[in-house]
Short mmCIF file of C-alpha atoms in Angstrom, two decimals:
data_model
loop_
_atom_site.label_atom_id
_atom_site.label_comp_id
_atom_site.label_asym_id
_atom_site.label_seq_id
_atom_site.Cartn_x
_atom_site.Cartn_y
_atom_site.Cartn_z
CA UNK A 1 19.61 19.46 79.22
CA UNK A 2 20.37 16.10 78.65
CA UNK A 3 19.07 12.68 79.63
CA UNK A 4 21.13 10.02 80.23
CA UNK A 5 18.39 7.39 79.15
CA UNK A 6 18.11 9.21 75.38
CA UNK A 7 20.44 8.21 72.64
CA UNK A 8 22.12 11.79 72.23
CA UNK A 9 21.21 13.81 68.85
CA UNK A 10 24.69 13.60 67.91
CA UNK A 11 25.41 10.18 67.96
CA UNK A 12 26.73 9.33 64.94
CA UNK A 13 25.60 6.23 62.36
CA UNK A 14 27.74 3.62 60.87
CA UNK A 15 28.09 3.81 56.73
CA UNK A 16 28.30 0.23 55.69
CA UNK A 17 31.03 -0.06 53.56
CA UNK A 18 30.76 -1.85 49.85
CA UNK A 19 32.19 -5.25 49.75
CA UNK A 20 34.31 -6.17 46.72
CA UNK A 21 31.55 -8.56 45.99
CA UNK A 22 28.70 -5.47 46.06
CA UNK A 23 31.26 -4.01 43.49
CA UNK A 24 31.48 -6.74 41.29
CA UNK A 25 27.83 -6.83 41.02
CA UNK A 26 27.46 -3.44 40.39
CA UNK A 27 30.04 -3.69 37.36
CA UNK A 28 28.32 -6.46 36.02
CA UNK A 29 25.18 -4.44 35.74
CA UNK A 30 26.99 -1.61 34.65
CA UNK A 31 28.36 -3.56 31.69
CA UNK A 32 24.97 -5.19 30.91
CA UNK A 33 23.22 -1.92 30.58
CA UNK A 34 26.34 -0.87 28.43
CA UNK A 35 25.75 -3.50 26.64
CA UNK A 36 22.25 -3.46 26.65
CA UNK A 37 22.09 0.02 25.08
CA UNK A 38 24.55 -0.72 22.46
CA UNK A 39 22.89 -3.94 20.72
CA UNK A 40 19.52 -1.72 21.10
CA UNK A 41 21.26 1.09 18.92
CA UNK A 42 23.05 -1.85 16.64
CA UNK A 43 19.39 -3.25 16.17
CA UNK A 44 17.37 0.53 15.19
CA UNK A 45 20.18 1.28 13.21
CA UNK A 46 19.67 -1.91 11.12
CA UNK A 47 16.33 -1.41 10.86
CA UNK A 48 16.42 1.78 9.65
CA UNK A 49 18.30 1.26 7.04
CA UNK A 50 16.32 -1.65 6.15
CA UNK A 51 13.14 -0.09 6.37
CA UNK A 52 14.87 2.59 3.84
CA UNK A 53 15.67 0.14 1.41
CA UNK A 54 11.98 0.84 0.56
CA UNK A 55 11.72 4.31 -0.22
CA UNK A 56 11.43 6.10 -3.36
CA UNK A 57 13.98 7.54 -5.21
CA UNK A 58 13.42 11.02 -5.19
CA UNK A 59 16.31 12.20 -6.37
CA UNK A 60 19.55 11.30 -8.60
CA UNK A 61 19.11 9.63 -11.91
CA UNK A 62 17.91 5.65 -12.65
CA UNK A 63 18.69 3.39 -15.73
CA UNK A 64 16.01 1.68 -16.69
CA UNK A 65 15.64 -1.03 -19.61
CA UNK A 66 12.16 -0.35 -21.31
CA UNK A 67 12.67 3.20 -22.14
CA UNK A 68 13.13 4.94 -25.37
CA UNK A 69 14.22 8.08 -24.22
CA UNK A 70 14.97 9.94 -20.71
CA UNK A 71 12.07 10.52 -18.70
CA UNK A 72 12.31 13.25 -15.86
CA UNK A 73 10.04 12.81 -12.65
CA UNK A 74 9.54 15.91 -10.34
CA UNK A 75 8.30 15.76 -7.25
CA UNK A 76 6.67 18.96 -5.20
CA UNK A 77 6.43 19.79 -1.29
CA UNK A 78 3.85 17.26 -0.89
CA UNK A 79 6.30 14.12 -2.72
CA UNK A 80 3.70 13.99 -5.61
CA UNK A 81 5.22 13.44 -8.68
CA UNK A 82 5.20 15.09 -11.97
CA UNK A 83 5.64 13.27 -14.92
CA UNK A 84 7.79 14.08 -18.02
CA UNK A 85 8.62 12.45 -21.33
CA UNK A 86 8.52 12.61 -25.02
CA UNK A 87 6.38 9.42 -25.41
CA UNK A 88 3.09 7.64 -24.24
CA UNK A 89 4.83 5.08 -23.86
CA UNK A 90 7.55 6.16 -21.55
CA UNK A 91 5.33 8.17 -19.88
CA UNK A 92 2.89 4.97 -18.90
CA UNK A 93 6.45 3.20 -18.39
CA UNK A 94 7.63 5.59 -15.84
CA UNK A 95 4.38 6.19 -13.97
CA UNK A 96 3.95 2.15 -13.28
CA UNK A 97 7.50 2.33 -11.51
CA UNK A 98 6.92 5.39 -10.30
CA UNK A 99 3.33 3.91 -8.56
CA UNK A 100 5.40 1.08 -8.02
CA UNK A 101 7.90 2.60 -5.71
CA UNK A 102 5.07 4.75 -3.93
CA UNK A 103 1.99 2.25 -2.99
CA UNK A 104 3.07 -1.21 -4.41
CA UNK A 105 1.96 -2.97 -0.98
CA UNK A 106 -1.84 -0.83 -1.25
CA UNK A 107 -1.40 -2.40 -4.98
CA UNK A 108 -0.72 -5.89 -4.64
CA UNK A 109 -3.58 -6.39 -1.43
CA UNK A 110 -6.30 -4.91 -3.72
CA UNK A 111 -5.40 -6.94 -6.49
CA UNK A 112 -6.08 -9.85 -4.46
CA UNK A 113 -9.34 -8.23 -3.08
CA UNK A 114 -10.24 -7.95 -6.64
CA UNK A 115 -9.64 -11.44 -7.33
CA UNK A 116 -10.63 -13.39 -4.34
CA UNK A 117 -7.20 -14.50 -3.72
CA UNK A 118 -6.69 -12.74 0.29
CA UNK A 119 -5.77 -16.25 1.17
CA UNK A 120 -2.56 -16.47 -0.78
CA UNK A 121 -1.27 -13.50 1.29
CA UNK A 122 -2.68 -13.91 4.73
CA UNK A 123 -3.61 -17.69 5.08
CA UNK A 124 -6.89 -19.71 5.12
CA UNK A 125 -8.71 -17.31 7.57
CA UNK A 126 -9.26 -15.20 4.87
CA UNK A 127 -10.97 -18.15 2.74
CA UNK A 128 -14.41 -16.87 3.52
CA UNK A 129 -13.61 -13.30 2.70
CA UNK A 130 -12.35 -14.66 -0.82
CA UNK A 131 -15.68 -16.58 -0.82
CA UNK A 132 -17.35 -13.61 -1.15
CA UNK A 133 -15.17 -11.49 -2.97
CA UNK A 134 -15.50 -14.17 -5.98
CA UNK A 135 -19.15 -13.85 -6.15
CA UNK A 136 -18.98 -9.91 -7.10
CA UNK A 137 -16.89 -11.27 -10.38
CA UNK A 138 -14.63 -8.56 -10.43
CA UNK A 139 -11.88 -10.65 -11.70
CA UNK A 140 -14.07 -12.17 -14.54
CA UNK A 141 -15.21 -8.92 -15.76
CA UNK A 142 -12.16 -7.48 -15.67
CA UNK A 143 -10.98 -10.15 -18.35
CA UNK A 144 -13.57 -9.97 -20.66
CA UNK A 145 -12.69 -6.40 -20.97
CA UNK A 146 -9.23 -7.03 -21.19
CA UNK A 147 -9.87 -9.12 -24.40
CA UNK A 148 -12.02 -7.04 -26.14
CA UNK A 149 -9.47 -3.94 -25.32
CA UNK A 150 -7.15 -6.33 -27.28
CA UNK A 151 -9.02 -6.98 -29.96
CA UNK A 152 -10.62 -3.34 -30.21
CA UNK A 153 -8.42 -0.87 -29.13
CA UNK A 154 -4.53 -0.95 -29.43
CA UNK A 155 -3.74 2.28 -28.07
CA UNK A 156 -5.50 1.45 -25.32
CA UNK A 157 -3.18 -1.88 -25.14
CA UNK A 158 -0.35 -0.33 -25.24
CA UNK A 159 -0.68 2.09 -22.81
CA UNK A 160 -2.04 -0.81 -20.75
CA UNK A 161 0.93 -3.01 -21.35
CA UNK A 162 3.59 -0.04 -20.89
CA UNK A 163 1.75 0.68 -17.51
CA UNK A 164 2.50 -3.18 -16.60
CA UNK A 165 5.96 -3.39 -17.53
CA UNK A 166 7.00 0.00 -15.53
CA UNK A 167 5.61 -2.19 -12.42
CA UNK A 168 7.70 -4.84 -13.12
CA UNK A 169 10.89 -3.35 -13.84
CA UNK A 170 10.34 -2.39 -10.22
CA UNK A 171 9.15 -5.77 -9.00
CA UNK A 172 12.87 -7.41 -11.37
CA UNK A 173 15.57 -7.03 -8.84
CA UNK A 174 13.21 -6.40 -5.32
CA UNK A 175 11.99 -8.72 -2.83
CA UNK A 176 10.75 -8.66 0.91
CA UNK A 177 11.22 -5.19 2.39
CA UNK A 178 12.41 -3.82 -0.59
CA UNK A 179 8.98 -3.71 -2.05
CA UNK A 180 7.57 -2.31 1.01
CA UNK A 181 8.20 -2.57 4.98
CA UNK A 182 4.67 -4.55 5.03
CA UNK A 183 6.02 -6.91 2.56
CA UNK A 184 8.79 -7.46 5.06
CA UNK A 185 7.26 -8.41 7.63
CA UNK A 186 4.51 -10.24 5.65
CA UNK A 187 7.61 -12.56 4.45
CA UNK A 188 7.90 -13.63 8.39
CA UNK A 189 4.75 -14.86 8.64
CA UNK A 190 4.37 -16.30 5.05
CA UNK A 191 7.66 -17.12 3.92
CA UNK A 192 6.08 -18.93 0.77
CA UNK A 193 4.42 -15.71 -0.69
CA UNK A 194 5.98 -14.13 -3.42
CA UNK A 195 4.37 -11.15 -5.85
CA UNK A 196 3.19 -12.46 -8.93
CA UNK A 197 4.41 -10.04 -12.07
CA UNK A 198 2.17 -7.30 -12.98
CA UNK A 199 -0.71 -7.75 -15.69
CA UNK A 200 -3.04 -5.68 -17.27
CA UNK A 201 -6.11 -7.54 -15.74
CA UNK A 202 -4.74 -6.22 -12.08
CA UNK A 203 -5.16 -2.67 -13.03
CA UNK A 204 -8.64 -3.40 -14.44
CA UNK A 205 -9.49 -5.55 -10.93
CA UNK A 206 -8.27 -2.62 -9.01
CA UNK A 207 -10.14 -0.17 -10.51
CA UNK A 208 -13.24 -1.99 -9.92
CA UNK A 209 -12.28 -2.10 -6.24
CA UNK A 210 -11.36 1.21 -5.95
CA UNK A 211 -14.68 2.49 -7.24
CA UNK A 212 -16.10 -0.02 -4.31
CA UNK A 213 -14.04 1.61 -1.85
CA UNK A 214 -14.87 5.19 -2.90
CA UNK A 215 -18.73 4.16 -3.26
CA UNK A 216 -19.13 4.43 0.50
CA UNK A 217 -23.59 4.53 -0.18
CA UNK A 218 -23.26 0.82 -1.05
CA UNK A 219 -23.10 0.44 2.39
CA UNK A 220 -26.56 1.81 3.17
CA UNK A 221 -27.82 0.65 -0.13
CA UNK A 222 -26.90 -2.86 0.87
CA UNK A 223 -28.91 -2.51 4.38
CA UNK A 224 -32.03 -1.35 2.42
CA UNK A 225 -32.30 -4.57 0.23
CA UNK A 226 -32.03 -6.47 3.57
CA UNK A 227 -34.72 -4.79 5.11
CA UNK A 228 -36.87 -4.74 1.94
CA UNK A 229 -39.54 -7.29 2.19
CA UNK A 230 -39.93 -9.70 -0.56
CA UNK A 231 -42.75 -10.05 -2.57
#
């Protein structure tokens, strides 16, 4: 049955129908996604490669000025290399540019640590830090022994000094993000900053603040002098 007063089930709706403006609109976003997506590829696709720039040459052959004979590196599964050459000397050579190309950012911030100097990297919030840093005279030791390791031991000095100049014939031709990605993007925010060459003294300082990294009890050992009562 069927009431006159009810719409009938089978009336039928009306489709609005696009207007060429409607169309034009939805071309425009069409193209702007289009476009959208493209520059987004353009961009990673930059950035990867220049985040590449980087990365350690694992394979294919270098020549580098310093050495008196090839050196071969090997790296296993893990990317750890293994170091071969006829030499002391080459082999210190090659493992500074081999570190070089691995950790140099980890290497350049914790020679700074070592020497007070965070500031020169990061600004003058890190003036207090450096402050502090000073007062454990990493830096200072690390000198004297560096000139009595001149004047006493010359095998010691040159593997020192071969060591150094493998990290620099990395640092010679690379700046920015082709040190490291963090170096990169450090360069936006301090465009002034620029790695000073390797010297002996730095691995010295960086020893001494990797054994204060790895000496994780100096933590606790620090609390119980504050706690100690003084006499």
């Amino acid at each position: 049955m069927k009431f006159p007063w009810f719409p009938s089930s089978r009336s039928h709706r009306s489709t609005p129908r696009s207007t060429p403006r409607s169309r034009r609109i939805r071309s425009i976003l069409r193209w702007f996604a289009f476009c959208l997506l493209l520059v987004t590829v353009l961009l990673g696709s930059v950035g990867w490669e220049a985040v590449r720039q980087s990365w350690p040459v694992e394979q294919g052959q270098l020549t580098l000025p310093g050495l008196s004979a090839p050196v071969t590196v090997v790296r296993d599964d893990q990317g750890v290399p293994q170091i071969y050459a006829d030499t002391t000397a080459d082999l210190m050579f090659a493992q500074g540019y081999i570190q070089a190309q691995d950790r140099f950012w980890q290497m350049d911030v914790w020679r700074h640590v070592g020497a007070g100097r965070l500031a020169e990297m990061f600004g003058e919030k890190q003036v207090d830090t450096d402050r502090f840093l000073r007062t454990l005279g990493w830096e200072s030791i690390a000198q004297r022994e560096w000139a009595r390791i001149q004047a006493e031991d010359p095998q010691m000095r040159e593997v020192m000094e071969r060591y150094a100049a493998g990290i620099n014939a990395y640092l010679a031709d690379r700046r920015g993000i082709q040190l490291s990605l963090e170096h990169g993007i450090l360069g936006l925010l301090n465009r002034d900053y620029e790695p000073a060459p390797w010297h002996p003294v730095n691995s010295l300082t960086w020893a001494k603040v990797m054994a204060y990294d790895l000496g994780a009890s100096h933590f606790r050992e620090n609390s119980q002098i504050a706690r100690r009562p003084l006499r």
